[in-house]
């Protein structure tokens, strides 16, 4: 792992590793249906970002989580409430745990990671909306796609 992770505890690293599965769950579950296309796209997008991310440090983050996104999404499916509103609250609370972790990290790296999370959320939202279920963000997804529970870094 890069030096950006050296100061983090194992629990803080796990919070970072779970960010992408949780973002997927948040956006995919916003309309109360976790679409398989969104989950599969999350897995593919994570893999793409292992070699196509602008920042090498952020690219390494995706290398660390590549291959585990689908398992973590499935794990959260069993752990989280079946009630849509309660589940969304649970996921939002888990994502809010990123705030102290990102604040502890190098500001420029945290900002790059935050921007990467935002673009990831938008890609997931577009995976099943609009014409032929592609390219448009639905109204429920629009409410969460900016990840309001994560403090803006920039």
Coordinates of C-alpha atoms in Angstrom, one line a residue:
X1 CA 0.0 0.0 0.0
X2 CA 1.1 3.5 -0.6
X3 CA 2.4 5.8 2.1
X4 CA -1.1 7.4 2.2
X5 CA -2.3 4.4 4.1
X6 CA 0.6 4.0 6.5
X7 CA -1.0 6.1 9.3
X8 CA -4.3 4.3 9.1
X9 CA -5.4 1.5 11.4
X10 CA -6.7 -1.8 9.9
X11 CA -10.2 -0.7 10.8
X12 CA -9.7 2.6 8.9
X13 CA -8.4 0.7 5.9
X14 CA -11.4 -1.5 5.9
X15 CA -13.7 1.5 6.0
X16 CA -11.9 2.8 2.8
X17 CA -12.0 -0.7 1.2
X18 CA -15.8 -0.8 1.8
X19 CA -16.4 2.6 0.3
X20 CA -16.9 1.4 -3.2
X21 CA -19.3 -1.5 -2.3
X22 CA -21.2 0.8 -0.1
X23 CA -21.4 3.6 -2.7
X24 CA -22.7 0.9 -5.1
X25 CA -25.2 -0.2 -2.6
X26 CA -26.3 3.3 -1.8
X27 CA -26.8 4.3 -5.5
X28 CA -28.2 1.0 -6.7
X29 CA -30.6 0.8 -3.8
X30 CA -31.8 4.3 -4.0
X31 CA -34.8 3.3 -6.1
X32 CA -35.4 0.4 -3.6
X33 CA -34.2 -2.2 -6.2
X34 CA -30.6 -3.2 -6.3
X35 CA -30.2 -3.9 -10.0
X36 CA -27.9 -6.6 -11.0
X37 CA -26.6 -4.5 -13.9
X38 CA -25.5 -1.8 -11.3
X39 CA -23.7 -4.4 -9.2
X40 CA -21.9 -5.9 -12.2
X41 CA -21.0 -2.5 -13.5
X42 CA -19.5 -1.6 -10.1
X43 CA -17.3 -4.7 -10.3
X44 CA -16.2 -3.9 -13.9
X45 CA -15.7 -0.3 -13.2
X46 CA -13.5 -1.1 -10.2
X47 CA -11.4 -3.3 -12.4
X48 CA -11.1 -0.7 -15.2
X49 CA -9.9 1.8 -12.6
X50 CA -7.0 -0.4 -11.7
X51 CA -5.3 0.7 -14.9
X52 CA -7.3 3.8 -16.0
X53 CA -7.3 6.1 -13.0
X54 CA -5.7 9.6 -13.3
X55 CA -3.8 9.3 -10.1
X56 CA -1.4 6.4 -9.5
X57 CA -2.2 6.5 -5.8
X58 CA -5.9 6.3 -6.4
X59 CA -5.2 3.6 -9.0
X60 CA -3.5 1.6 -6.3
X61 CA -6.6 2.0 -4.1
X62 CA -8.7 0.3 -6.9
X63 CA -6.0 -2.4 -7.2
X64 CA -6.4 -3.2 -3.5
X65 CA -10.2 -3.6 -3.8
X66 CA -10.4 -5.2 -7.2
X67 CA -11.9 -8.7 -7.0
X68 CA -13.7 -8.1 -3.6
X69 CA -16.4 -5.6 -4.6
X70 CA -19.0 -8.3 -5.6
X71 CA -18.4 -10.3 -2.4
X72 CA -18.7 -7.2 -0.2
X73 CA -21.9 -6.1 -2.0
X74 CA -23.4 -9.6 -1.4
X75 CA -22.2 -9.5 2.2
X76 CA -24.0 -6.2 2.7
X77 CA -27.1 -7.6 1.1
X78 CA -27.3 -10.2 3.9
X79 CA -26.2 -7.8 6.7
X80 CA -28.4 -4.7 6.0
X81 CA -32.1 -4.2 6.7
X82 CA -34.6 -5.3 4.1
X83 CA -36.5 -2.1 4.7
X84 CA -35.4 0.4 2.0
X85 CA -35.4 3.5 4.2
X86 CA -33.6 1.8 7.1
X87 CA -31.1 0.2 4.7
X88 CA -30.3 3.6 3.1
X89 CA -29.8 5.1 6.6
X90 CA -27.5 2.2 7.5
X91 CA -25.4 2.6 4.3
X92 CA -25.3 6.4 4.8
X93 CA -24.0 6.0 8.3
X94 CA -21.3 3.5 7.2
X95 CA -20.2 5.9 4.4
X96 CA -20.1 8.8 6.9
X97 CA -17.4 6.9 8.7
X98 CA -15.1 7.9 5.8
X99 CA -15.0 11.5 7.0
X100 CA -12.6 11.1 9.9
X101 CA -10.5 8.6 7.8
X102 CA -10.2 11.0 4.9
X103 CA -9.5 13.9 7.3
X104 CA -6.5 12.0 8.7
X105 CA -5.0 11.5 5.2
X106 CA -2.9 13.8 3.0
X107 CA -5.3 16.5 1.8
X108 CA -4.5 16.2 -1.9
X109 CA -4.8 12.4 -1.8
X110 CA -8.1 12.5 0.1
X111 CA -9.4 15.0 -2.4
X112 CA -8.5 12.8 -5.3
X113 CA -10.1 9.8 -3.6
X114 CA -13.2 11.8 -2.9
X115 CA -13.5 12.9 -6.5
X116 CA -13.1 9.3 -7.6
X117 CA -15.9 8.3 -5.3
X118 CA -18.2 10.9 -6.8
X119 CA -17.5 9.9 -10.4
X120 CA -17.9 6.2 -9.4
X121 CA -21.3 7.0 -7.9
X122 CA -22.4 8.8 -11.1
X123 CA -21.3 5.9 -13.3
X124 CA -23.3 3.4 -11.2
X125 CA -26.4 5.7 -11.3
X126 CA -26.2 5.8 -15.1
X127 CA -25.9 2.0 -15.3
X128 CA -29.6 1.4 -15.2
X129 CA -31.5 4.6 -15.8
X130 CA -33.0 6.4 -18.8
X131 CA -33.6 5.2 -22.3
X132 CA -33.0 1.4 -22.5
X133 CA -32.0 1.6 -18.8
X134 CA -28.7 3.4 -19.6
X135 CA -27.2 6.9 -19.4
X136 CA -29.6 8.7 -17.2
X137 CA -29.7 9.2 -13.5
X138 CA -33.1 8.6 -12.0
X139 CA -34.7 10.9 -9.4
X140 CA -34.0 8.7 -6.4
X141 CA -30.4 8.1 -7.4
X142 CA -30.0 11.8 -8.0
X143 CA -30.7 12.4 -4.3
X144 CA -27.7 10.3 -3.3
X145 CA -25.3 10.4 -6.2
X146 CA -23.4 13.4 -4.7
X147 CA -22.7 11.4 -1.6
X148 CA -24.0 14.0 0.9
X149 CA -22.9 12.0 3.9
X150 CA -19.2 12.4 2.9
X151 CA -17.7 15.8 3.6
X152 CA -16.7 17.7 0.5
X153 CA -13.0 17.8 0.0
X154 CA -11.5 20.0 -2.7

